[in-house]
Amino acid sequence: MQGEYAYPALAAADGLTILAPMYPTPGLFAVPAGSQIRTVADLRGRAVVLGTHNSGLTVMGRSALDASGLDPARDIRPILLDRAGDGPALVRAGQADALWGGGLDWPGFQALAREPGGARFFGPSEAGIARLAQPGAAMRRLTVPAGSFPGQSAPIETVGSWSFVLARPNLDTALADQIVRAIARADLGATQPKNLVGLVPAAWINPATARLLTEAGISLR
């Protein structure tokens, strides 16, 4: 589950816990490389594809705009999609000026980056990043390394959220232990349970995950 939805659910203290992290999703705005739009402020009055109606990415996009000083309902012309894949075509046809999305391999970004002339990517304003990446918040400051997209010569500062593997309250203890240890053995980088330390409150971490970390000598605090 993406962080925009996971954090409120976990904070509700209804017994949900986190077994493991999955990956961070950096949020970015994308425009054609030849566009005069270079910052969030330049999006005022523009048509911006925010995503599908109930996507966590759409929630993140609204937050990025708001934190950067733009009302996502009034200061831009928001476009919500029934199908996530329709966004690049709207930008290509000139029906949208910018596209919001998340993740370096996100298909919408890859589609725009492959367009003739390429695409340019940017995050919220620096003030917006500071507002969104507060301690305990679902969003974190993330850096998109230079070269992540064709023609991107400099790193991009932005915000993003982590997605998590959540466990229901009555998940069998032995099964939870098997799952989290299998994830740890797979050693896929971002999914390592140790990445939860400092990312979420210790109380949200599943007991099986907490045992694994304790055995590895990793403090949860």
Protein backbone atom coordinates (compact mmCIF):
# COMPACT_ATOMS: atom_id res chain seq x y z
CA MET A 1 0.00 0.00 0.00
CA GLN A 2 1.28 3.46 -0.88
CA GLY A 3 2.21 5.73 2.01
CA GLU A 4 -0.53 8.31 1.39
CA TYR A 5 -3.06 5.64 2.38
CA ALA A 6 -0.89 3.47 4.62
CA TYR A 7 0.02 6.16 7.16
CA PRO A 8 -3.60 7.12 8.03
CA ALA A 9 -4.57 3.44 8.22
CA LEU A 10 -1.68 2.61 10.54
CA ALA A 11 -2.27 5.68 12.67
CA ALA A 12 -5.84 4.54 13.25
CA ALA A 13 -4.40 1.83 15.55
CA ASP A 14 -6.75 -0.88 14.26
CA GLY A 15 -4.12 -3.61 14.45
CA LEU A 16 -2.53 -3.19 11.02
CA THR A 17 1.25 -3.50 11.02
CA ILE A 18 4.07 -3.28 8.50
CA LEU A 19 5.90 -6.44 7.50
CA ALA A 20 8.39 -4.76 5.17
CA PRO A 21 8.99 -1.71 3.03
CA MET A 22 8.60 -2.06 -0.73
CA TYR A 23 10.12 0.97 -2.48
CA PRO A 24 10.14 4.78 -2.39
CA THR A 25 8.21 6.64 -5.08
CA PRO A 26 9.61 10.08 -5.94
CA GLY A 27 6.89 12.39 -7.22
CA LEU A 28 7.64 14.58 -10.23
CA PHE A 29 6.01 16.88 -12.74
CA ALA A 30 6.88 16.19 -16.38
CA VAL A 31 6.59 18.59 -19.32
CA PRO A 32 7.86 18.48 -22.90
CA ALA A 33 11.51 19.55 -22.96
CA GLY A 34 10.64 22.60 -25.07
CA SER A 35 7.97 23.84 -22.65
CA GLN A 36 8.44 27.19 -20.89
CA ILE A 37 7.19 25.56 -17.67
CA ARG A 38 10.14 25.02 -15.35
CA THR A 39 8.77 25.22 -11.80
CA VAL A 40 5.54 24.57 -9.93
CA ALA A 41 4.82 28.30 -9.97
CA ASP A 42 4.73 28.15 -13.79
CA LEU A 43 1.82 25.69 -13.59
CA ARG A 44 -0.61 28.42 -12.50
CA GLY A 45 -3.54 28.45 -14.89
CA ARG A 46 -2.24 25.40 -16.76
CA ALA A 47 -3.88 22.05 -17.42
CA VAL A 48 -2.15 19.42 -15.29
CA VAL A 49 -2.82 15.67 -15.36
CA LEU A 50 -2.82 14.63 -11.70
CA GLY A 51 -3.58 10.94 -12.17
CA THR A 52 -6.55 8.66 -11.69
CA HIS A 53 -9.43 9.53 -9.39
CA ASN A 54 -8.46 7.50 -6.33
CA SER A 55 -4.72 6.99 -6.76
CA GLY A 56 -2.26 7.67 -3.98
CA LEU A 57 -0.14 9.45 -6.59
CA THR A 58 -3.00 11.89 -7.18
CA VAL A 59 -3.17 12.61 -3.46
CA MET A 60 0.59 13.21 -3.47
CA GLY A 61 0.31 15.55 -6.47
CA ARG A 62 -2.34 17.69 -4.82
CA SER A 63 -0.17 17.91 -1.70
CA ALA A 64 2.88 18.91 -3.77
CA LEU A 65 0.94 21.73 -5.43
CA ASP A 66 -0.61 22.95 -2.19
CA ALA A 67 2.71 22.97 -0.32
CA SER A 68 4.28 24.90 -3.21
CA GLY A 69 1.65 27.63 -3.01
CA LEU A 70 -0.93 26.54 -5.61
CA ASP A 71 -4.49 25.48 -4.82
CA PRO A 72 -4.86 22.22 -6.78
CA ALA A 73 -8.56 22.87 -7.33
CA ARG A 74 -8.39 26.55 -8.31
CA ASP A 75 -4.91 27.60 -9.43
CA ILE A 76 -4.50 24.91 -12.08
CA ARG A 77 -6.89 23.13 -14.41
CA PRO A 78 -6.75 19.64 -12.90
CA ILE A 79 -7.29 16.63 -15.13
CA LEU A 80 -8.28 13.31 -13.52
CA LEU A 81 -8.13 10.12 -15.53
CA ASP A 82 -10.13 6.93 -15.75
CA ARG A 83 -7.04 5.17 -17.11
CA ALA A 84 -3.56 6.10 -15.89
CA GLY A 85 -2.02 5.45 -19.29
CA ASP A 86 -3.98 8.27 -20.94
CA GLY A 87 -1.88 11.07 -19.42
CA PRO A 88 1.05 11.17 -21.87
CA ALA A 89 -1.32 11.24 -24.85
CA LEU A 90 -3.05 14.32 -23.45
CA VAL A 91 0.29 16.11 -23.10
CA ARG A 92 1.32 14.95 -26.58
CA ALA A 93 -1.94 16.31 -28.08
CA GLY A 94 -1.60 19.65 -26.30
CA GLN A 95 -4.68 19.02 -24.15
CA ALA A 96 -2.52 19.08 -21.00
CA ASP A 97 0.54 21.14 -20.20
CA ALA A 98 2.08 18.88 -17.58
CA LEU A 99 1.82 15.43 -16.09
CA TRP A 100 2.28 14.45 -12.44
CA GLY A 101 3.48 10.97 -11.61
CA GLY A 102 5.87 8.96 -9.51
CA GLY A 103 8.73 6.52 -9.86
CA LEU A 104 11.69 6.48 -12.22
CA ASP A 105 10.28 3.59 -14.26
CA TRP A 106 6.71 4.86 -14.24
CA PRO A 107 5.27 4.20 -17.75
CA GLY A 108 3.90 7.73 -18.12
CA PHE A 109 7.32 9.25 -17.55
CA GLN A 110 9.00 6.80 -19.86
CA ALA A 111 6.45 7.56 -22.59
CA LEU A 112 7.08 11.32 -22.39
CA ALA A 113 10.84 10.86 -22.18
CA ARG A 114 10.73 8.89 -25.45
CA GLU A 115 8.86 11.66 -27.27
CA PRO A 116 10.79 13.62 -29.94
CA GLY A 117 12.69 16.30 -28.05
CA GLY A 118 12.28 14.46 -24.75
CA ALA A 119 10.84 15.67 -21.49
CA ARG A 120 11.89 17.75 -18.51
CA PHE A 121 11.14 16.81 -14.89
CA PHE A 122 10.92 18.86 -11.70
CA GLY A 123 9.65 18.53 -8.15
CA PRO A 124 7.85 20.84 -5.72
CA SER A 125 9.42 24.10 -4.64
CA GLU A 126 12.12 23.91 -1.98
CA ALA A 127 9.69 25.46 0.50
CA GLY A 128 7.11 22.87 -0.51
CA ILE A 129 9.56 20.04 0.04
CA ALA A 130 10.35 21.37 3.52
CA ARG A 131 6.63 21.57 4.39
CA LEU A 132 5.86 18.06 3.16
CA ALA A 133 8.92 16.25 4.52
CA GLN A 134 8.26 16.98 8.19
CA PRO A 135 9.26 14.36 10.79
CA GLY A 136 6.56 11.72 11.06
CA ALA A 137 4.92 12.67 7.76
CA ALA A 138 4.11 10.16 5.02
CA MET A 139 6.30 12.02 2.52
CA ARG A 140 10.08 12.16 2.62
CA ARG A 141 12.68 14.21 0.79
CA LEU A 142 14.05 12.17 -2.11
CA THR A 143 16.71 12.88 -4.71
CA VAL A 144 16.36 11.68 -8.29
CA PRO A 145 19.95 11.06 -9.46
CA ALA A 146 21.26 12.78 -12.57
CA GLY A 147 20.84 10.62 -15.65
CA SER A 148 17.68 8.93 -14.41
CA PHE A 149 15.93 10.27 -17.52
CA PRO A 150 17.38 11.05 -20.96
CA GLY A 151 18.91 14.52 -20.99
CA GLN A 152 18.72 14.98 -17.20
CA SER A 153 22.13 16.41 -16.34
CA ALA A 154 21.47 17.38 -12.71
CA PRO A 155 19.82 15.66 -9.73
CA ILE A 156 16.23 16.63 -8.93
CA GLU A 157 15.11 17.32 -5.37
CA THR A 158 11.57 16.26 -4.64
CA VAL A 159 9.37 14.38 -2.19
CA GLY A 160 7.91 10.93 -2.27
CA SER A 161 6.38 8.23 -0.18
CA TRP A 162 7.24 4.63 0.58
CA SER A 163 4.95 1.74 -0.16
CA PHE A 164 4.70 -1.05 2.40
CA VAL A 165 3.68 -4.67 2.81
CA LEU A 166 0.95 -4.52 5.47
CA ALA A 167 -0.24 -7.36 7.68
CA ARG A 168 -3.78 -7.79 8.91
CA PRO A 169 -4.28 -7.98 12.69
CA ASN A 170 -4.97 -11.73 12.77
CA LEU A 171 -2.13 -12.82 10.47
CA ASP A 172 -0.63 -16.04 11.84
CA THR A 173 2.60 -15.34 13.73
CA ALA A 174 4.51 -18.20 12.10
CA LEU A 175 3.37 -17.15 8.64
CA ALA A 176 4.38 -13.54 9.28
CA ASP A 177 7.79 -14.77 10.37
CA GLN A 178 8.21 -16.86 7.21
CA ILE A 179 7.22 -13.97 4.96
CA VAL A 180 9.48 -11.35 6.52
CA ARG A 181 12.49 -13.69 6.62
CA ALA A 182 11.95 -14.60 2.96
CA ILE A 183 11.86 -10.90 2.08
CA ALA A 184 15.06 -10.30 4.02
CA ARG A 185 16.83 -13.25 2.34
CA ALA A 186 15.84 -12.00 -1.10
CA ASP A 187 17.96 -8.89 -0.40
CA LEU A 188 16.32 -6.67 -3.02
CA GLY A 189 17.66 -3.44 -1.59
CA ALA A 190 14.71 -1.20 -0.83
CA THR A 191 12.63 -4.08 0.51
CA GLN A 192 15.08 -4.91 3.31
CA PRO A 193 13.14 -4.73 6.61
CA LYS A 194 15.94 -2.65 8.18
CA ASN A 195 14.83 0.26 5.97
CA LEU A 196 11.80 0.66 8.22
CA VAL A 197 13.99 1.95 11.06
CA GLY A 198 13.45 5.69 11.35
CA LEU A 199 10.92 5.60 8.53
CA VAL A 200 7.87 4.71 10.63
CA PRO A 201 7.14 4.55 14.36
CA ALA A 202 8.43 1.36 15.97
CA ALA A 203 4.89 0.56 17.16
CA TRP A 204 3.77 0.13 13.54
CA ILE A 205 6.32 -2.60 12.79
CA ASN A 206 5.01 -6.16 12.89
CA PRO A 207 6.37 -8.24 15.80
CA ALA A 208 7.91 -10.76 13.37
CA THR A 209 9.81 -7.96 11.64
CA ALA A 210 10.84 -6.47 14.97
CA ARG A 211 12.25 -9.85 16.08
CA LEU A 212 14.24 -10.19 12.86
CA LEU A 213 15.75 -6.73 13.31
CA THR A 214 16.54 -7.31 16.97
CA GLU A 215 18.30 -10.59 16.10
CA ALA A 216 20.40 -8.63 13.59
CA GLY A 217 21.38 -6.15 16.30
CA ILE A 218 19.35 -3.32 14.77
CA SER A 219 17.66 -0.97 17.21
CA LEU A 220 14.14 0.11 16.34
CA ARG A 221 14.61 3.50 18.04
